CSV table of C-alpha atoms in Angstrom, one decimal:
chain,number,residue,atom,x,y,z
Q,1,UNK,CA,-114.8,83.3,121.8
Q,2,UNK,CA,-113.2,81.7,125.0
Q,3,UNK,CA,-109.6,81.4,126.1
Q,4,UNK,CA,-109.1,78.9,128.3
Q,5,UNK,CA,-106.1,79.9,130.9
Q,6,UNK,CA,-104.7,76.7,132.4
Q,7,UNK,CA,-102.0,76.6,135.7
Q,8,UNK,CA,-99.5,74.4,136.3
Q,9,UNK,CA,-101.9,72.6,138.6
Q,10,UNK,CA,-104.5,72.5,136.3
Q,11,UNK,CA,-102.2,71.1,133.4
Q,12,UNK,CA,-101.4,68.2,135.9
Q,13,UNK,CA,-104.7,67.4,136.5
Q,14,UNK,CA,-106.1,67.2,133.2
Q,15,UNK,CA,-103.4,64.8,131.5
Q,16,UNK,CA,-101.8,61.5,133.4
Q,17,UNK,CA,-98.7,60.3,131.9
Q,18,UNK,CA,-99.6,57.3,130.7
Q,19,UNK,CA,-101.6,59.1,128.4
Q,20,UNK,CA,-99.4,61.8,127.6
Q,21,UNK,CA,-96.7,59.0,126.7
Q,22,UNK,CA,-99.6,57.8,123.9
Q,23,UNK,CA,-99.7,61.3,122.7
Q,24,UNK,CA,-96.5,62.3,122.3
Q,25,UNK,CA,-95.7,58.8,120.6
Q,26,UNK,CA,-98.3,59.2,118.1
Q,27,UNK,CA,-97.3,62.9,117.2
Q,28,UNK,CA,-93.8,61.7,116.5
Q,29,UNK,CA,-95.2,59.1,114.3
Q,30,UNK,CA,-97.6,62.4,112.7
Q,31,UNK,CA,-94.6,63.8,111.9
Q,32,UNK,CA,-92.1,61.2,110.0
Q,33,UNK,CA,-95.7,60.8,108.1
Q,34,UNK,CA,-95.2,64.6,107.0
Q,35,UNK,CA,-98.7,66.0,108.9
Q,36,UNK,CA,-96.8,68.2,110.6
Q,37,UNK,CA,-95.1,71.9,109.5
Q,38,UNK,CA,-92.7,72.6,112.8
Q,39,UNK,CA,-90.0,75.6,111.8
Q,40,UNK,CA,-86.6,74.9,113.9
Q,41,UNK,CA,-87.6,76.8,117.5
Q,42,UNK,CA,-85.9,81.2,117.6
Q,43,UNK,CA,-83.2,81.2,119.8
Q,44,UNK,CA,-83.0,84.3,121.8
Q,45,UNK,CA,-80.5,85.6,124.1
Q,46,UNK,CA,-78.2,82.9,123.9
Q,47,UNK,CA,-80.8,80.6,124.8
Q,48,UNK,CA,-82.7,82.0,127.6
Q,49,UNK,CA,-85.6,82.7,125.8
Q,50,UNK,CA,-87.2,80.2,123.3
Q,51,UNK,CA,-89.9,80.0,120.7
Q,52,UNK,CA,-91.4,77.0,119.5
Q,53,UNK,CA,-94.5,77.3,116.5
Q,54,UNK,CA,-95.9,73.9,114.7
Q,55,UNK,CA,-98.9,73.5,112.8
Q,56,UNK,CA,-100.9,69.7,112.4
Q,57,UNK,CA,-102.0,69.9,109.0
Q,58,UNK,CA,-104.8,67.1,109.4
Q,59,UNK,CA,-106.7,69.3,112.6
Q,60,UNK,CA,-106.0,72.7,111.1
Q,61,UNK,CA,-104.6,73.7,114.5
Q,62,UNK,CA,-101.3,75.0,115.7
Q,63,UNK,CA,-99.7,76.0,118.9
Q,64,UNK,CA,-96.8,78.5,119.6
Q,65,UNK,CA,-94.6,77.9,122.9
Q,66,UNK,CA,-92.6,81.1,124.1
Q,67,UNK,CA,-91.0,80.6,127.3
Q,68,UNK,CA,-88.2,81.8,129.5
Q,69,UNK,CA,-85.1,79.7,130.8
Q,70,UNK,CA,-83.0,81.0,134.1
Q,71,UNK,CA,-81.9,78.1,136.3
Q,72,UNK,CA,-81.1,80.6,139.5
Q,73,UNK,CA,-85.0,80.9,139.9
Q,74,UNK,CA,-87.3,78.0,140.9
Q,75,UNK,CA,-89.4,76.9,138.4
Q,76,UNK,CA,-86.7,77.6,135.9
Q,77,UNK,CA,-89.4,77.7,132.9
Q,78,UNK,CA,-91.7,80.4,132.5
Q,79,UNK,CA,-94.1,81.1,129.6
Q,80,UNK,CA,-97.2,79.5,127.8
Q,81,UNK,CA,-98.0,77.4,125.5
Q,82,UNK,CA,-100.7,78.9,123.0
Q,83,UNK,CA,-103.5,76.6,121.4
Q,84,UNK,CA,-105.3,77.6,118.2
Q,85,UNK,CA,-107.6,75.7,115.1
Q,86,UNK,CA,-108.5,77.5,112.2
Q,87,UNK,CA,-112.1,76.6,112.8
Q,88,UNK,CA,-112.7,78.5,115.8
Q,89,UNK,CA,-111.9,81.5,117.9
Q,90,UNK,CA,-111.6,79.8,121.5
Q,91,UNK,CA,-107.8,78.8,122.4
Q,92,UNK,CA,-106.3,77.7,125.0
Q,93,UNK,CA,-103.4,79.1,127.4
Q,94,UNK,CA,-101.5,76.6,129.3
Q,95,UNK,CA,-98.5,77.0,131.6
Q,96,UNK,CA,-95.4,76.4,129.8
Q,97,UNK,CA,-93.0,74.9,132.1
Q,98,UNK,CA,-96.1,72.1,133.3
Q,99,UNK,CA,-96.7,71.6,129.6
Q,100,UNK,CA,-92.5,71.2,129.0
Q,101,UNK,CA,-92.0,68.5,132.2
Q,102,UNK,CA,-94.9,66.5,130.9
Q,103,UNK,CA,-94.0,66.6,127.3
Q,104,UNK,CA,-90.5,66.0,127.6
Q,105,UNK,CA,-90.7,63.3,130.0
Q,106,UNK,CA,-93.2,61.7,127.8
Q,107,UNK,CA,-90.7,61.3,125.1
Q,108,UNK,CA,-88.7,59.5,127.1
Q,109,UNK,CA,-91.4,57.3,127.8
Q,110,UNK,CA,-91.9,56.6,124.2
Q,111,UNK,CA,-88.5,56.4,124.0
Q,112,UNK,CA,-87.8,54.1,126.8
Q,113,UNK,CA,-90.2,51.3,126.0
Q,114,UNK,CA,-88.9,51.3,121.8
Q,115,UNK,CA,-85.3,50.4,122.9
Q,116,UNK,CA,-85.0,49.5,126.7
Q,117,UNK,CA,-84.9,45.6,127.3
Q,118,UNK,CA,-88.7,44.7,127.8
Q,119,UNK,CA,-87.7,43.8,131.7
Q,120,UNK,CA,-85.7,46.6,132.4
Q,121,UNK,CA,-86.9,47.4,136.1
Q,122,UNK,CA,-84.0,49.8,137.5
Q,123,UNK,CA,-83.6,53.5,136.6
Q,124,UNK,CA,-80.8,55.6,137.6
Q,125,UNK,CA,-81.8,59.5,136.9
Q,126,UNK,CA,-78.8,61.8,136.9
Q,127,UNK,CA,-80.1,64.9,138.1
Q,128,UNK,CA,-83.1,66.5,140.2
Q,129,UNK,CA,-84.4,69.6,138.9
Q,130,UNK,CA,-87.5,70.4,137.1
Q,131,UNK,CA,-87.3,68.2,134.4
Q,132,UNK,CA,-86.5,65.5,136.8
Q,133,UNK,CA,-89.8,63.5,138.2
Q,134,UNK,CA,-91.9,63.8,135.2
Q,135,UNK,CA,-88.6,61.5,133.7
Q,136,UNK,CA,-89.0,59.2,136.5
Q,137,UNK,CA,-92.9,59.1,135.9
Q,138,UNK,CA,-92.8,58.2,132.2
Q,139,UNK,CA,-90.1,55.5,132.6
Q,140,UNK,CA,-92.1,54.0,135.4
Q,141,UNK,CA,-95.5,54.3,133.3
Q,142,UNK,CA,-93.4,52.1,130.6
Q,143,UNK,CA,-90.9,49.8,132.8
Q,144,UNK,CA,-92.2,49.5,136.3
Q,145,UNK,CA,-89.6,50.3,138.1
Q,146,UNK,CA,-88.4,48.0,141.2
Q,147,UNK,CA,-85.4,50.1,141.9
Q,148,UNK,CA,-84.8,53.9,141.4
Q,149,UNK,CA,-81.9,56.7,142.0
Q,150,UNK,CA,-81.5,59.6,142.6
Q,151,UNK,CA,-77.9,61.2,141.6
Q,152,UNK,CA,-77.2,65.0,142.6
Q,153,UNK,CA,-74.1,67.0,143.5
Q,154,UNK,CA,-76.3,67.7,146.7
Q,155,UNK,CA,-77.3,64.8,148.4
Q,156,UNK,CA,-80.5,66.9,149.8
Q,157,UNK,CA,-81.8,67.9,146.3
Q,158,UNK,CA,-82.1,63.3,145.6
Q,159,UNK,CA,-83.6,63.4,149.1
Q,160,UNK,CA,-86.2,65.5,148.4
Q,161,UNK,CA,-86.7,64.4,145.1
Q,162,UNK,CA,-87.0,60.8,146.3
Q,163,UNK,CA,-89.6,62.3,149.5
Q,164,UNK,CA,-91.7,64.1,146.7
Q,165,UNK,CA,-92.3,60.9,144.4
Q,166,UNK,CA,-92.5,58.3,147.5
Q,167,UNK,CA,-96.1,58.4,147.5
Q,168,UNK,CA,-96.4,57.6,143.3
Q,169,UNK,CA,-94.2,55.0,143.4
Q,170,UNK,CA,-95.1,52.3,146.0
Q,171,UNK,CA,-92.8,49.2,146.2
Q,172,UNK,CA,-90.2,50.6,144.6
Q,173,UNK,CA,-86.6,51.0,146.2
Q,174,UNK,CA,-85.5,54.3,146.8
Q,175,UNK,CA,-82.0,55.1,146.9
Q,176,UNK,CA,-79.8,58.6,146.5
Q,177,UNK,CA,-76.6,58.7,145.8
Q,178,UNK,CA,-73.7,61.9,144.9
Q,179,UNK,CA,-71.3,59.5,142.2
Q,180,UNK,CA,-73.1,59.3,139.2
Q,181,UNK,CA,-70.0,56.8,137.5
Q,182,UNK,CA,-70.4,54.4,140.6
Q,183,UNK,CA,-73.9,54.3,140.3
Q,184,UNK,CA,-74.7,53.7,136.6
Q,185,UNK,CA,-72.3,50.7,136.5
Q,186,UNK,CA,-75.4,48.5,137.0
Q,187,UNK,CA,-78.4,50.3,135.9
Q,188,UNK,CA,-80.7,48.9,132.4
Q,189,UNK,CA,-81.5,52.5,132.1
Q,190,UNK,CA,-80.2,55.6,132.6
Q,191,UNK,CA,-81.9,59.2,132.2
Q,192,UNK,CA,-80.1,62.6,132.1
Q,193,UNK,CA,-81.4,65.3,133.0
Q,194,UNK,CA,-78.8,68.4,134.0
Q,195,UNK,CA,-77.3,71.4,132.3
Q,196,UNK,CA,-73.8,69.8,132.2
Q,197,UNK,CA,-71.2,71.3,129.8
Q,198,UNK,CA,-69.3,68.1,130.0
Q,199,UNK,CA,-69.9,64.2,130.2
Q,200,UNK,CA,-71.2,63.0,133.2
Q,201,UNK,CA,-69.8,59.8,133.1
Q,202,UNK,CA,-67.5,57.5,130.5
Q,203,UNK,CA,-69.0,54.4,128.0
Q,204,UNK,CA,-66.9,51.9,130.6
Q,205,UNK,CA,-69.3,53.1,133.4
Q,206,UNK,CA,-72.1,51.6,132.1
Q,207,UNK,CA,-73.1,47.9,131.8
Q,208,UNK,CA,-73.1,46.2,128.3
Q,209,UNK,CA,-76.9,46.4,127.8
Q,210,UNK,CA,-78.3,49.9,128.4
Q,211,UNK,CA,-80.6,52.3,127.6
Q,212,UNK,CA,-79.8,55.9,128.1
Q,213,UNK,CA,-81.5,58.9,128.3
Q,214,UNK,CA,-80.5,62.4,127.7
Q,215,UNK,CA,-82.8,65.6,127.6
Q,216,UNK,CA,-80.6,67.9,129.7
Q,217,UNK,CA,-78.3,69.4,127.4
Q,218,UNK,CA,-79.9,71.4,124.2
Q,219,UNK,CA,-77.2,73.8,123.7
Q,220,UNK,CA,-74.2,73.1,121.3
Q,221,UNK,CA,-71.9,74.2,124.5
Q,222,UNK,CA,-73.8,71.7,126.4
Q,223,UNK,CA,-73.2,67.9,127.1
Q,224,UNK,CA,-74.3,64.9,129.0
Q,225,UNK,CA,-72.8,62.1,127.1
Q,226,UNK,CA,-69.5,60.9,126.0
Q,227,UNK,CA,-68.4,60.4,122.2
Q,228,UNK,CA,-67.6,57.0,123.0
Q,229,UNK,CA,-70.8,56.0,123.9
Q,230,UNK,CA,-72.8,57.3,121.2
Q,231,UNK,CA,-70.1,55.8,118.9
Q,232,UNK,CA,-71.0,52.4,120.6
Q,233,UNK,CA,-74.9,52.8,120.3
Q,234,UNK,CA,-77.8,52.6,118.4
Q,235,UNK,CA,-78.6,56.3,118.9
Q,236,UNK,CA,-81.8,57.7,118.3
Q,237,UNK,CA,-83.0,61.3,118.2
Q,238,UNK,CA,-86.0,63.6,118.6
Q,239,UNK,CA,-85.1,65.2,115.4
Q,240,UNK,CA,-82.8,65.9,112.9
Q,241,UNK,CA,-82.7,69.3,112.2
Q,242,UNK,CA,-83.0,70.5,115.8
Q,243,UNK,CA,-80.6,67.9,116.8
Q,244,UNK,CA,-77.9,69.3,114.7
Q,245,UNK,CA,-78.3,72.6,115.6
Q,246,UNK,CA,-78.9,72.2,119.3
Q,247,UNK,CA,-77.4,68.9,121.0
Q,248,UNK,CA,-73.7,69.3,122.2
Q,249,UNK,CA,-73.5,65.7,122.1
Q,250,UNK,CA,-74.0,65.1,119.0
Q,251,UNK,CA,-72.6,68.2,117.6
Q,252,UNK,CA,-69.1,67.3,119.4
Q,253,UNK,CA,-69.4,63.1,118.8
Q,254,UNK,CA,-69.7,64.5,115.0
Q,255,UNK,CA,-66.7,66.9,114.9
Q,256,UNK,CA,-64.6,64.3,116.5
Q,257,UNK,CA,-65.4,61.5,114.1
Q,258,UNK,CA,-67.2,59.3,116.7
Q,259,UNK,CA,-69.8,59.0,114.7
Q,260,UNK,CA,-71.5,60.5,111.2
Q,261,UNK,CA,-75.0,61.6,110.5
Q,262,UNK,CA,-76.4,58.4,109.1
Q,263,UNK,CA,-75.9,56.8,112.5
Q,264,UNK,CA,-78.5,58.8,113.8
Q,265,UNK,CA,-82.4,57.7,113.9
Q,266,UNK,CA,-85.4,59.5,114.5
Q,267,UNK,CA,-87.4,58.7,116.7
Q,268,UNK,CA,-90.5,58.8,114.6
Q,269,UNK,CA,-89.8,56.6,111.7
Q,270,UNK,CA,-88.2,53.9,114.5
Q,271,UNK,CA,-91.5,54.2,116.4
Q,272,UNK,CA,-93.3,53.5,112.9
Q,273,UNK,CA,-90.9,50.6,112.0
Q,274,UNK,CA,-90.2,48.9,115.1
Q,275,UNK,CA,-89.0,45.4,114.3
Q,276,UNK,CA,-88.4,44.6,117.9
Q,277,UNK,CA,-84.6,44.4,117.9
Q,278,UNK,CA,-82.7,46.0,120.3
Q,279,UNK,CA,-78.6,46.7,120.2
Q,280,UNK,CA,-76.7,46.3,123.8
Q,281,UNK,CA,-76.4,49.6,123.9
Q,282,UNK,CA,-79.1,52.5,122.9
Q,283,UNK,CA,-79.5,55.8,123.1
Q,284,UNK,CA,-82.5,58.6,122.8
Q,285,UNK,CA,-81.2,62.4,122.7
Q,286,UNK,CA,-83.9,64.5,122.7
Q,287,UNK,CA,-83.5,68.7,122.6
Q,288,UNK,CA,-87.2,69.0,122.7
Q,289,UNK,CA,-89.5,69.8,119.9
Q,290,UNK,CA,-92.8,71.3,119.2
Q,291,UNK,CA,-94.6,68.4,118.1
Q,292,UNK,CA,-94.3,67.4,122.3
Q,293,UNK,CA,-95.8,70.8,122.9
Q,294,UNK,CA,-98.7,70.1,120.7
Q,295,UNK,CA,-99.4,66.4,121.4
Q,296,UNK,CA,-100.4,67.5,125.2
Q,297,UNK,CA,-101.8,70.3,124.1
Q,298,UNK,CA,-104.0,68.7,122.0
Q,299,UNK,CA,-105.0,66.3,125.1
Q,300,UNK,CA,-105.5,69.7,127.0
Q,301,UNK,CA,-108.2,71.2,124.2
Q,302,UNK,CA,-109.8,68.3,123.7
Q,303,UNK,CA,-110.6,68.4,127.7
Q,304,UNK,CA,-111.8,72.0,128.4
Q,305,UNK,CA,-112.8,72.8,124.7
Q,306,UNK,CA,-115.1,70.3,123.4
């Protein structure tokens, strides 16, 4: 029997985005196929502790993510992320909040390059936390970006987010800015990524074609995005169930009559189905879900197991 501890660092080294991106899209289009059993994640403590279990029928394996949330520490994630198969005793052990970053900005990815215009080349990411450059990476892995920036409430948290991905994105024009309305009035694509409680900017901000991204808020008392947008959009979501229990966007654009549950689509089945068209304006909300988890973890087994 082994078990296979794997660091943050270690996590990074063993899966690029590109290929986590391929991954995550093909577990999301495992699971509107039905090879996946994935309970809604246990909420504890309002939140700050999580626990995510899902099972892939087809590879008789399974993993269970249990982490920690506090944003007044640096990371803000803490936990693991537990790989098991029914056919063997090793597992592997992976660091949560690595695992979460890549996994969530890989759905974005996916996301991005279903329902962004094909030559979308400028991203403006709201928000510079944890979650932050792995967004940045998987857009640029689907979109090269010629243009990227930075919005935060303090200008030295884009600076040094801009400083730390400098040397990954070569060519591209950095820029950090403080007004997040001002600057998404001419972005293709947008990606939020904060703990906001209310919108961070109104539909009139934004150009008439645009994708948006939102993975900050998944809490109902959370919320990145106005009603108005998502009432305007072809919106698309990680999934249903965990949507309508966790996104405060969604949960608030539904009580207000903005829109009604059969204007949301998952992401999987689109993914499946793509016909190629694209609305003006589009949307992925994603509260994070365990499929994610396992797609890289998968990628991680395959690489120190086998």
């Amino acid at each position: 029997m082994r078990a296979i501890m794997l660091d943050e660092r270690e996590v990074r080294a063993a899966v690029a985005m590109p290929e986590a991106v391929a991954a995550v899209r093909q577990g999301f289009t495992d699971l509107a196929a039905g090879a996946f059993e994935m309970p809604v994640r246990t909420v504890l403590d309002e939140g700050r502790f999580l626990v995510m279990p899902v099972h892939h029928r087809p590879t008789s394996s399974a993993v269970i993510k249990t982490l920690s949330l506090n944003f007044d520490r640096t990371p803000a994630i803490g936990g693991t992320v537990a790989w098991s198969e029914l056919h063997s005793h090793d597992r592997v052990v992976a660091d949560a909040g690595a695992v979460t970053a890549l996994r969530t900005g890989a759905a974005v990815g996916a996301a991005t390059d279903l329902l962004a215009d094909p030559g979308a080349d400028e991203l403006v990411l709201i928000g510079a936390g944890g979650q932050a450059p792995d967004q940045v990476r998987a857009v640029h892995a689907v979109r090269p970006l010629r243009r990227l920036t930075v919005v935060a409430t303090a200008p030295e948290r884009a600076r040094a987010l801009i400083d730390r991905l400098r040397p990954e994105l070569d060519g591209v024009r950095l820029e950090a800015a403080a007004d997040a309305r001002a600057a998404v009035g001419g972005a293709p694509i947008v990606c939020c990524a904060t703990t906001a409680t209310a919108p961070l900017f109104a539909a009139d901000d934004l150009p008439e074609r645009v994708h948006v991204n939102a993975v900050g808020a998944f809490r109902p008392t959370m919320r990145e995005l106005p009603d108005e947008l998502l009432a305007g959009a072809d919106v698309v979501i990680d999934e249903r169930e965990a949507v309508l229990e966790e996104s405060g966007e969604v949960i608030h654009a539904l009580e207000a009559g903005a829109i009604t549950e059969a204007d949301l689509r998952e992401l999987g089945p689109a993914l499946a189905k793509d016909d190629g068209a694209r609305a003006p304006r589009t949307v992925f909300k994603s509260v994070g879900v365990a499929v994610q988890d396992w797609a890289i973890a998968h990628l991680l087994a395959e690489r120190v197991l086998r």
